[in-house]
CSV table of C-alpha atoms in Angstrom, one decimal:
chain,number,residue,atom,x,y,z
A,172,MET,CA,-113.7,-6.2,55.6
A,173,GLY,CA,-114.2,-8.5,52.4
A,174,GLY,CA,-113.3,-12.1,52.2
A,175,SER,CA,-109.8,-13.8,51.6
A,176,ASP,CA,-110.5,-13.8,47.3
A,177,ILE,CA,-110.6,-9.7,48.0
A,178,GLU,CA,-107.7,-9.7,50.2
A,179,ARG,CA,-105.6,-11.7,47.8
A,180,LEU,CA,-106.4,-9.5,44.8
A,181,ILE,CA,-105.7,-6.2,47.0
A,182,GLN,CA,-102.8,-7.7,48.4
A,183,ALA,CA,-102.0,-9.0,44.5
A,184,LEU,CA,-102.6,-5.3,43.6
A,185,ALA,CA,-100.8,-4.1,46.2
A,186,ARG,CA,-97.7,-5.5,44.9
A,187,LEU,CA,-97.8,-3.6,41.7
A,188,PRO,CA,-95.4,0.0,40.9
A,189,GLY,CA,-97.5,3.2,41.9
A,190,LEU,CA,-99.7,1.3,44.2
A,191,GLY,CA,-99.6,0.8,48.0
A,192,PRO,CA,-102.2,-0.6,50.0
A,193,ARG,CA,-104.2,2.3,50.7
A,194,SER,CA,-104.4,2.7,46.4
A,195,ALA,CA,-104.8,-1.0,46.1
A,196,ARG,CA,-107.9,-1.7,48.0
A,197,ARG,CA,-109.4,1.9,45.8
A,198,ALA,CA,-108.2,-0.3,42.6
A,199,ALA,CA,-110.1,-3.6,43.9
A,200,LEU,CA,-113.0,-2.0,44.9
A,201,ALA,CA,-113.7,-0.4,41.6
A,202,LEU,CA,-112.9,-3.4,39.7
A,203,LEU,CA,-115.1,-5.3,41.5
A,204,LYS,CA,-118.0,-2.2,41.7
A,205,ARG,CA,-117.6,-2.0,37.7
A,206,ARG,CA,-117.1,-5.6,36.3
A,207,ASP,CA,-118.4,-5.6,33.5
A,208,VAL,CA,-116.5,-2.6,32.1
A,209,LEU,CA,-113.0,-2.5,34.4
A,210,LEU,CA,-112.6,-6.3,35.5
A,211,GLN,CA,-113.8,-8.5,32.7
A,212,PRO,CA,-111.4,-6.6,29.9
A,213,LEU,CA,-108.7,-6.6,32.6
A,214,ILE,CA,-108.8,-9.8,32.6
A,215,GLU,CA,-108.8,-10.6,29.4
A,216,ALA,CA,-105.8,-8.0,28.8
A,217,LEU,CA,-103.8,-10.0,31.3
A,218,ALA,CA,-104.5,-13.4,30.0
A,219,ALA,CA,-103.7,-12.3,26.5
A,220,ALA,CA,-100.4,-10.8,27.6
A,221,ALA,CA,-99.3,-13.7,29.7
A,222,ALA,CA,-100.0,-15.4,26.7
A,223,ASN,CA,-98.8,-13.8,23.7
A,224,VAL,CA,-96.3,-11.3,25.1
A,225,ARG,CA,-92.2,-12.5,25.1
A,226,SER,CA,-88.3,-11.2,25.1
A,227,CYS,CA,-87.3,-10.4,21.4
A,228,SER,CA,-84.5,-12.8,20.7
A,229,GLU,CA,-83.0,-10.1,19.0
A,230,CYS,CA,-83.0,-7.0,21.4
A,231,GLY,CA,-84.7,-8.0,24.4
A,232,ASN,CA,-87.9,-6.0,24.0
A,233,LEU,CA,-91.3,-7.4,25.1
A,234,ASP,CA,-93.2,-8.4,22.0
A,235,THR,CA,-96.1,-10.2,20.6
A,236,ALA,CA,-94.1,-11.1,17.6
A,237,ASP,CA,-90.6,-12.4,18.0
A,238,PRO,CA,-88.4,-9.9,16.1
A,239,CYS,CA,-90.4,-7.3,17.9
A,240,ALA,CA,-91.9,-4.8,15.6
A,241,VAL,CA,-89.1,-2.3,16.2
A,242,CYS,CA,-86.0,-5.2,15.0
A,243,SER,CA,-89.5,-6.0,11.8
A,244,ASP,CA,-89.7,-2.5,10.5
A,245,ALA,CA,-88.1,-2.5,7.3
A,246,LYS,CA,-88.1,1.4,7.3
A,247,ARG,CA,-85.5,1.8,10.1
A,248,ASP,CA,-82.2,2.4,9.9
A,249,GLY,CA,-80.3,-0.8,10.4
A,250,GLY,CA,-76.8,1.0,10.8
A,251,LEU,CA,-77.5,2.6,14.3
A,252,LEU,CA,-78.2,0.0,17.4
A,253,CYS,CA,-79.2,1.7,20.7
A,254,VAL,CA,-77.9,0.0,23.9
A,255,VAL,CA,-80.2,0.8,26.8
A,256,GLU,CA,-80.2,-0.9,30.1
A,257,ASP,CA,-83.9,-2.2,30.7
A,258,VAL,CA,-87.0,-2.0,28.2
A,259,ALA,CA,-88.5,0.9,29.7
A,260,ASP,CA,-85.5,2.9,28.6
A,261,LEU,CA,-86.1,1.7,25.1
A,262,TRP,CA,-90.2,3.2,25.7
A,263,ALA,CA,-89.1,5.9,26.4
A,264,LEU,CA,-86.9,6.4,23.3
A,265,GLU,CA,-89.5,5.6,21.4
A,266,ARG,CA,-91.9,7.8,22.9
A,267,SER,CA,-89.7,10.4,22.3
A,268,GLY,CA,-89.9,9.6,18.2
A,269,LEU,CA,-86.5,10.8,17.6
A,270,PHE,CA,-84.3,7.6,17.2
A,271,ARG,CA,-85.5,5.6,13.9
A,272,GLY,CA,-82.5,3.4,14.4
A,273,ARG,CA,-82.4,0.0,16.2
A,274,TYR,CA,-82.2,-1.3,19.8
A,275,HIS,CA,-80.5,-3.6,22.0
A,276,VAL,CA,-81.5,-4.2,25.8
A,277,LEU,CA,-78.8,-5.4,28.4
A,278,GLY,CA,-81.1,-6.2,31.2
A,279,GLY,CA,-79.1,-3.8,33.3
A,280,THR,CA,-75.5,-2.8,34.7
A,281,LEU,CA,-73.0,-4.2,35.6
A,282,SER,CA,-73.1,-4.0,39.9
A,283,ALA,CA,-70.4,-5.2,42.2
A,284,LEU,CA,-72.8,-4.8,44.8
A,285,ASP,CA,-75.7,-7.0,43.4
A,286,GLY,CA,-72.8,-9.3,42.1
A,287,VAL,CA,-74.2,-8.9,38.5
A,288,GLY,CA,-70.8,-9.1,36.0
A,289,PRO,CA,-70.8,-9.5,32.7
A,290,GLU,CA,-72.0,-12.7,32.3
A,291,ASP,CA,-75.5,-11.9,33.7
A,292,LEU,CA,-76.4,-9.0,31.0
A,293,ARG,CA,-76.5,-9.8,27.0
A,294,ILE,CA,-73.7,-8.3,26.0
A,295,GLY,CA,-72.6,-10.8,24.4
A,296,GLY,CA,-75.1,-11.3,22.0
A,297,LEU,CA,-74.9,-7.4,21.4
A,298,VAL,CA,-71.2,-8.7,20.3
A,299,ARG,CA,-72.0,-10.9,18.2
A,300,ARG,CA,-74.8,-9.1,16.4
A,301,VAL,CA,-72.6,-6.3,15.9
A,302,GLY,CA,-70.0,-8.4,14.7
A,303,ALA,CA,-72.2,-10.2,12.3
A,304,GLY,CA,-74.5,-7.3,10.5
A,305,THR,CA,-74.3,-4.1,9.8
A,306,THR,CA,-74.2,-2.2,12.4
A,307,ARG,CA,-72.3,1.2,11.8
A,308,GLU,CA,-73.1,2.7,15.0
A,309,VAL,CA,-73.8,2.1,18.4
A,310,ILE,CA,-75.1,4.4,20.7
A,311,LEU,CA,-74.4,3.6,24.4
A,312,ALA,CA,-77.5,5.1,25.9
A,313,LEU,CA,-76.8,4.3,29.7
A,314,SER,CA,-77.4,6.3,32.9
A,315,ALA,CA,-75.3,8.6,34.1
A,316,THR,CA,-74.2,6.5,37.1
A,317,VAL,CA,-71.3,4.9,38.5
A,318,GLU,CA,-72.8,1.5,37.6
A,319,GLY,CA,-74.1,2.7,34.2
A,320,GLN,CA,-70.9,4.5,32.6
A,321,THR,CA,-68.9,1.6,34.5
A,322,THR,CA,-71.2,-0.9,31.9
A,323,ALA,CA,-70.8,1.6,28.6
A,324,HIS,CA,-67.1,1.8,29.1
A,325,TYR,CA,-67.1,-2.1,29.8
A,326,ILE,CA,-68.9,-2.7,26.6
A,327,ALA,CA,-66.6,0.3,25.1
A,328,ASP,CA,-64.0,-2.3,25.5
A,329,ARG,CA,-66.0,-5.4,24.2
A,330,LEU,CA,-66.7,-3.4,20.6
A,331,LYS,CA,-62.8,-2.3,20.2
A,332,GLY,CA,-61.8,-3.7,17.0
A,333,LEU,CA,-64.9,-3.6,14.7
A,334,ALA,CA,-65.1,-1.3,12.3
A,335,ILE,CA,-68.3,0.9,14.1
A,336,ILE,CA,-68.3,3.8,15.7
A,337,VAL,CA,-68.7,4.1,19.6
A,338,SER,CA,-71.2,6.6,21.2
A,339,GLY,CA,-72.2,7.8,24.2
A,340,LEU,CA,-75.0,10.1,25.3
A,341,GLY,CA,-74.3,13.7,26.1
A,342,HIS,CA,-74.2,14.7,29.8
A,343,GLY,CA,-75.3,18.1,31.4
A,344,VAL,CA,-78.3,20.8,32.0
A,345,PRO,CA,-81.3,19.4,31.0
A,346,VAL,CA,-84.1,21.5,29.1
A,347,GLY,CA,-86.2,23.5,31.6
A,348,GLY,CA,-83.6,22.9,34.5
A,349,GLU,CA,-82.6,25.8,36.3
A,350,LEU,CA,-78.7,26.1,37.2
A,351,ASN,CA,-79.3,26.7,41.0
A,352,TYR,CA,-81.2,23.0,41.7
A,353,LEU,CA,-78.9,21.4,39.6
A,354,ASP,CA,-76.3,18.8,41.6
A,355,ASP,CA,-72.4,19.5,41.5
A,356,GLY,CA,-71.8,16.7,39.6
A,357,THR,CA,-74.6,17.9,36.4
A,358,LEU,CA,-73.3,20.9,36.7
A,359,ASP,CA,-69.4,19.9,36.5
A,360,ALA,CA,-70.7,17.4,33.0
A,361,ALA,CA,-72.5,20.7,31.8
A,362,LEU,CA,-69.3,22.7,32.0
A,363,LYS,CA,-66.9,19.8,30.8
A,364,ALA,CA,-69.3,19.5,27.9
A,365,ARG,CA,-69.6,23.4,27.3
A,366,ARG,CA,-69.9,24.4,23.2
A,367,PRO,CA,-68.9,27.5,21.0
A,368,LEU,CA,-72.4,29.6,20.6
B,246,MET,CA,-83.4,9.0,70.3
B,247,LEU,CA,-79.9,8.2,68.5
B,248,ASP,CA,-78.9,11.3,66.7
B,249,TRP,CA,-75.7,11.9,65.1
B,250,THR,CA,-73.6,13.8,62.1
B,251,ASP,CA,-70.4,12.8,60.5
B,252,ASP,CA,-68.1,13.3,57.1
B,253,GLY,CA,-69.1,10.2,54.8
B,254,ILE,CA,-68.0,8.6,51.8
B,255,LEU,CA,-70.7,7.3,50.3
B,256,LEU,CA,-70.0,3.7,49.3
B,257,SER,CA,-73.5,2.0,48.0
B,258,LEU,CA,-77.0,2.5,47.4
B,259,ARG,CA,-79.5,0.1,47.3
B,260,PRO,CA,-83.3,0.9,45.9
B,261,HIS,CA,-85.5,0.0,48.4
B,262,GLY,CA,-89.4,0.4,47.9
B,263,GLU,CA,-90.2,3.0,45.5
B,264,GLY,CA,-88.9,6.3,46.8
B,265,ALA,CA,-86.5,5.4,49.2
B,266,ALA,CA,-82.9,3.7,49.1
B,267,ILE,CA,-80.6,2.1,51.8
B,268,VAL,CA,-77.5,3.4,51.6
B,269,ALA,CA,-73.9,2.2,53.2
B,270,VAL,CA,-72.0,5.2,54.7
B,271,PHE,CA,-68.2,4.9,55.3
B,272,THR,CA,-68.4,8.1,58.3
B,273,ARG,CA,-65.4,9.1,60.2
B,274,ALA,CA,-66.2,8.5,63.6
B,275,HIS,CA,-69.0,5.2,62.5
B,276,GLY,CA,-67.2,3.5,60.7
B,277,ARG,CA,-69.3,1.9,57.5
B,278,HIS,CA,-72.8,2.5,58.5
B,279,LEU,CA,-76.4,1.1,56.5
B,280,GLY,CA,-79.6,3.7,56.8
B,281,LEU,CA,-82.6,4.2,55.1
B,282,VAL,CA,-82.9,7.4,53.2
B,283,ARG,CA,-86.3,8.4,52.2
B,284,GLY,CA,-86.1,9.9,48.8
B,285,GLY,CA,-83.1,8.0,47.8
B,286,GLY,CA,-84.3,6.5,45.3
B,287,GLY,CA,-85.7,9.8,43.7
B,288,ARG,CA,-84.9,11.3,40.3
B,289,LYS,CA,-83.7,14.2,42.6
B,290,ALA,CA,-81.6,12.4,45.1
B,291,ARG,CA,-80.0,10.6,42.1
B,292,GLY,CA,-77.4,12.7,41.8
B,293,ASP,CA,-76.1,14.1,45.1
B,294,LEU,CA,-75.9,9.9,45.9
B,295,GLN,CA,-73.7,8.7,43.9
B,296,PRO,CA,-71.3,6.4,45.0
B,297,GLY,CA,-67.6,7.9,46.2
B,298,ASN,CA,-69.4,11.3,46.6
B,299,LEU,CA,-68.7,12.9,50.3
B,300,VAL,CA,-71.8,14.0,52.2
B,301,GLN,CA,-72.1,15.4,55.5
B,302,ALA,CA,-74.1,12.4,57.3
B,303,ARG,CA,-77.2,13.1,59.8
B,304,TRP,CA,-78.2,9.3,61.0
B,305,ARG,CA,-81.4,8.8,63.1
B,306,ALA,CA,-83.0,6.2,64.9
B,307,ARG,CA,-85.2,5.2,68.6
B,308,LEU,CA,-82.6,2.3,69.1
B,309,ALA,CA,-79.4,1.7,68.3
B,310,GLU,CA,-79.8,-2.1,66.6
B,311,HIS,CA,-82.2,-0.5,64.4
B,312,LEU,CA,-81.4,0.3,61.0
B,313,GLY,CA,-82.3,4.1,60.9
B,314,SER,CA,-82.7,7.0,58.5
B,315,PHE,CA,-79.9,8.7,56.8
B,316,THR,CA,-80.2,12.8,55.7
B,317,CYS,CA,-77.0,13.4,53.4
B,318,GLU,CA,-75.9,16.2,52.2
B,319,PRO,CA,-73.7,16.2,49.5
B,320,THR,CA,-69.8,18.3,50.1
B,321,ARG,CA,-67.9,16.8,47.0
B,322,ALA,CA,-69.2,15.2,44.4
B,323,VAL,CA,-66.2,12.7,43.5
B,324,ALA,CA,-67.6,10.4,40.8
B,325,ALA,CA,-69.4,12.9,38.5
B,326,PRO,CA,-66.1,13.9,37.1
B,327,LEU,CA,-64.5,10.6,36.7
B,328,LEU,CA,-67.9,8.9,34.8
B,329,GLY,CA,-65.7,9.8,31.5
B,330,ASP,CA,-62.3,8.1,32.5
B,331,PRO,CA,-63.0,4.5,32.3
B,332,LEU,CA,-59.3,3.5,34.7
B,333,ARG,CA,-60.3,6.3,37.2
B,334,LEU,CA,-63.8,5.1,37.4
B,335,ALA,CA,-63.0,1.3,37.3
B,336,GLY,CA,-60.1,2.2,40.8
B,337,LEU,CA,-63.2,4.3,42.3
B,338,SER,CA,-65.4,1.6,41.9
B,339,ALA,CA,-63.0,-1.0,42.8
B,340,ALA,CA,-62.0,1.0,46.3
B,341,LEU,CA,-65.6,1.1,47.1
B,342,ALA,CA,-66.6,-2.5,46.6
B,343,LEU,CA,-63.3,-3.5,48.4
B,344,ALA,CA,-64.7,-1.0,51.4
B,345,GLU,CA,-68.2,-2.0,50.9
B,346,ALA,CA,-67.1,-5.3,51.4
B,347,ALA,CA,-64.4,-5.8,53.9
B,348,LEU,CA,-65.1,-3.1,56.5
B,349,PRO,CA,-67.2,-4.7,58.8
B,350,GLU,CA,-70.6,-2.6,59.7
B,351,ARG,CA,-70.7,0.0,62.7
B,352,GLU,CA,-66.8,0.1,63.6
B,353,PRO,CA,-64.8,3.0,63.3
B,354,HIS,CA,-61.8,3.4,61.4
B,355,GLY,CA,-60.7,7.2,61.5
B,356,ARG,CA,-57.4,6.4,59.7
B,357,LEU,CA,-58.6,4.7,56.8
B,358,PHE,CA,-61.0,6.8,56.3
B,359,ASP,CA,-58.7,9.8,56.2
B,360,GLU,CA,-56.8,7.4,53.7
B,361,THR,CA,-59.6,6.8,51.3
B,362,HIS,CA,-60.2,10.8,51.4
B,363,GLY,CA,-56.8,11.1,50.0
B,364,LEU,CA,-57.6,8.0,47.8
B,365,LEU,CA,-61.0,9.5,46.3
B,366,LYS,CA,-58.6,13.2,45.5
B,367,ALA,CA,-55.9,11.5,44.0
B,368,ILE,CA,-58.4,9.6,41.3
B,369,GLY,CA,-60.1,13.0,41.2
B,370,GLY,CA,-56.8,14.2,39.0
B,371,GLY,CA,-52.9,13.6,39.0
B,372,PRO,CA,-50.9,10.5,39.9
B,373,TRP,CA,-53.6,8.3,41.7
B,374,LEU,CA,-52.2,4.4,40.7
B,375,GLY,CA,-49.4,4.1,43.6
B,376,VAL,CA,-51.9,5.7,46.1
B,377,TYR,CA,-54.4,3.0,45.3
B,378,VAL,CA,-52.2,0.3,45.6
B,379,ARG,CA,-51.0,2.2,49.0
B,380,TRP,CA,-55.0,1.9,49.8
B,381,GLU,CA,-54.9,-1.6,49.5
B,382,LEU,CA,-52.8,-2.2,52.1
B,383,ALA,CA,-53.8,0.4,54.4
B,384,LEU,CA,-57.4,-1.5,54.4
B,385,LEU,CA,-55.2,-4.5,55.5
B,386,ALA,CA,-53.3,-3.1,58.3
B,387,GLU,CA,-56.5,-1.4,59.1
B,388,LEU,CA,-58.4,-5.3,59.5
B,389,GLY,CA,-55.3,-5.8,61.6
B,390,TYR,CA,-53.0,-8.1,58.6
B,391,GLY,CA,-50.4,-4.9,58.1
B,392,LEU,CA,-47.7,-5.9,56.1
B,393,ALA,CA,-43.9,-5.7,57.1
B,394,LEU,CA,-42.4,-4.0,54.4
B,395,ASP,CA,-39.6,-2.2,55.8
B,396,ARG,CA,-37.3,-4.5,56.2
B,397,CYS,CA,-35.7,-8.3,55.2
B,398,ALA,CA,-37.4,-10.9,57.7
B,399,ALA,CA,-34.1,-13.0,57.3
B,400,THR,CA,-31.5,-10.3,57.3
B,401,GLY,CA,-32.9,-7.7,59.1
B,402,ALA,CA,-31.4,-5.6,55.8
B,403,ARG,CA,-33.6,-2.7,54.7
B,404,GLU,CA,-31.8,-2.0,51.3
B,405,ASP,CA,-32.4,-4.1,48.2
B,406,LEU,CA,-35.9,-5.3,49.5
B,407,ALA,CA,-37.5,-7.1,46.4
B,408,TYR,CA,-40.0,-10.0,47.7
B,409,VAL,CA,-42.8,-11.2,50.2
B,410,SER,CA,-43.3,-14.3,52.0
B,411,PRO,CA,-46.8,-15.4,50.2
B,412,ARG,CA,-47.1,-17.0,54.3
B,413,THR,CA,-46.1,-14.7,56.4
B,414,GLY,CA,-46.5,-11.2,54.4
B,415,ARG,CA,-42.9,-10.1,55.5
B,416,ALA,CA,-39.9,-8.3,52.9
B,417,VAL,CA,-37.4,-10.3,51.7
B,418,SER,CA,-34.4,-9.3,50.1
B,419,ARG,CA,-33.2,-9.6,46.9
B,420,ALA,CA,-30.4,-12.1,48.1
B,421,ALA,CA,-31.7,-13.9,51.0
B,422,GLY,CA,-34.6,-14.5,48.9
B,423,ALA,CA,-33.1,-15.4,45.8
B,424,PRO,CA,-33.1,-19.5,46.2
B,425,TRP,CA,-37.3,-19.3,46.8
B,426,ARG,CA,-38.0,-16.7,44.2
B,427,ASP,CA,-40.6,-18.2,42.3
B,428,ARG,CA,-42.6,-19.1,45.8
B,429,LEU,CA,-42.3,-15.2,46.6
B,430,LEU,CA,-44.5,-12.7,45.8
B,431,ALA,CA,-42.9,-9.4,44.2
B,432,LEU,CA,-41.8,-6.4,46.3
B,433,PRO,CA,-42.3,-3.7,44.0
B,434,PRO,CA,-39.7,-0.5,44.4
B,435,PHE,CA,-42.3,1.9,45.2
B,436,LEU,CA,-43.9,-0.4,48.1
B,437,ALA,CA,-40.8,-1.1,49.9
B,438,GLY,CA,-39.9,0.2,53.3
B,439,GLY,CA,-43.0,1.4,53.5
B,440,GLY,CA,-43.4,3.7,50.0
B,441,GLY,CA,-43.4,7.3,50.0
B,442,ALA,CA,-42.1,8.0,46.4
B,443,THR,CA,-44.9,10.9,44.8
B,444,ASP,CA,-44.1,9.5,41.2
B,445,GLU,CA,-46.2,7.3,39.7
B,446,PRO,CA,-44.7,3.7,39.1
B,447,SER,CA,-44.7,1.9,36.2
B,448,PRO,CA,-47.5,-0.5,34.8
B,449,ALA,CA,-45.5,-3.5,35.9
B,450,ASP,CA,-44.7,-2.2,39.5
B,451,LEU,CA,-48.2,-1.5,39.9
B,452,LEU,CA,-49.6,-4.8,38.5
B,453,ALA,CA,-47.0,-6.6,41.0
B,454,GLY,CA,-48.3,-4.2,43.8
B,455,LEU,CA,-52.2,-5.2,43.0
B,456,THR,CA,-51.2,-9.1,43.3
B,457,LEU,CA,-49.6,-8.7,46.7
B,458,SER,CA,-52.1,-6.5,48.0
B,459,GLY,CA,-54.6,-9.1,46.4
B,460,HIS,CA,-53.1,-12.0,47.4
B,461,PHE,CA,-53.4,-11.3,51.1
B,462,LEU,CA,-57.4,-9.7,51.1
B,463,GLU,CA,-57.9,-12.8,49.1
B,464,ARG,CA,-56.3,-15.4,52.0
B,465,LEU,CA,-56.7,-13.4,54.7
B,466,VAL,CA,-59.6,-11.4,54.3
B,467,PHE,CA,-62.6,-12.8,52.0
B,468,THR,CA,-61.3,-16.1,51.9
B,469,GLY,CA,-61.9,-16.6,55.5
B,470,ARG,CA,-65.6,-15.1,55.2
B,471,GLY,CA,-66.6,-17.3,52.4
B,472,HIS,CA,-66.2,-14.7,49.7
B,473,ARG,CA,-64.2,-13.8,46.9
B,474,LEU,CA,-62.9,-10.5,45.6
B,475,PRO,CA,-65.6,-7.9,44.3
B,476,ALA,CA,-65.4,-8.5,40.2
B,477,ALA,CA,-64.8,-4.7,40.6
B,478,ARG,CA,-61.4,-4.9,41.6
B,479,THR,CA,-60.8,-7.6,38.6
B,480,ARG,CA,-62.1,-5.8,36.2
B,481,PHE,CA,-60.5,-3.0,37.1
B,482,ILE,CA,-57.1,-4.9,37.2
B,483,ASP,CA,-57.8,-6.1,33.9
B,484,ARG,CA,-58.1,-2.5,32.4
B,485,LEU,CA,-55.1,-1.0,34.1
B,486,ARG,CA,-53.6,-4.3,32.0
B,487,ARG,CA,-54.9,-3.2,29.0
B,488,SER,CA,-54.0,-0.1,28.3
B,489,ALA,CA,-50.7,-0.6,30.6
B,490,THR,CA,-50.2,-3.0,27.2
B,491,ILE,CA,-51.8,-0.2,25.1
B,492,SER,CA,-49.1,2.4,26.2
B,493,SER,CA,-46.0,0.0,25.9
B,494,SER,CA,-47.2,-0.6,22.4
B,495,GLU,CA,-47.9,2.9,21.1
B,496,GLN,CA,-44.5,3.3,22.5
B,497,ALA,CA,-42.8,0.9,20.6
């Protein structure tokens, strides 16, 4: 097939999430066939992202500015702080447009298996931030998994004593979800979180 | 083709590639066993594949030395009801992390499987902390390091056992151990004579029991392999200590 440079490009693309060797070959071929329209702009975008995108020193979000656009937006409610595991979760909440407070990205969850302890996450920074700032409520938007909720309880403990509300996301039936297809754990959570109508 | 089905307790799940996961399942007849679950890393399977859940596990592989693939049919969701209870969740994580780290792979431990099953049932509701401590002692016994807590090593007495030798793991009566009590480990009453009491022990006794089991787990199981006790266990004990402090200050 192609020379070593093409192979290298295919291998690099195949390492991206969502792409396997076959789709990487298709992407590489498309890039090489349409150099001006696809390849060159991609090279420029990658170079710009590599040079300019950094982690926000305040919240851990990725942006070209530090503090990031979310942290420097004066219209946001500085009293609400939403704690998420990863930048992808922050972006998901931002896509929804439902939350107008600020964020704190932990960088993962406590994990006995992977040896991730509190010192490996941005928990110390969160405690300092909440202790020093104007935060009224911390929303722990962490996964409804054993590791996610273990981390949530750990953070709630660390924030005890500060004059703030610590809350967590609700668990239960997703919108559009049919009971017939739900796992037992979700049904249990939904039953426990039932409300009067 | 190797193909078996067994009752199992899901110990851990590690994402593998984009959609799959490598899971560790503690099975009744095949011990701690790893296998690949196709689609196990996806959203649909995530709820069923939470650590602590009971599953009907089917393992298939062409050769015994292969990783093989699992299909796990959930039989009881243990983890989900505990997500809102920090102490029980920490206890569950500690037990699973200990089992994952201490049990050898593919070696059946049917009795410990039943003990673990009982522990998960207890964690699900009612008194469970004493069961947890006894489970750690059962883990030690299953690995060949059972403690002799039913009679005094010095006098043979079965009454008033108050200490354990940190070297031999044998009980010592209060009278015989008095001269060396600073160097002995405390034996809480609920463990003396093999235990059996059904009431929840006091926080001080529970912490003494965990110190006892932790000493031998660390010395005999983990240090020998160059490992340390899992951080999940340390966090569980920290939380238990804090909750004991809170409840005693509330009573005062």
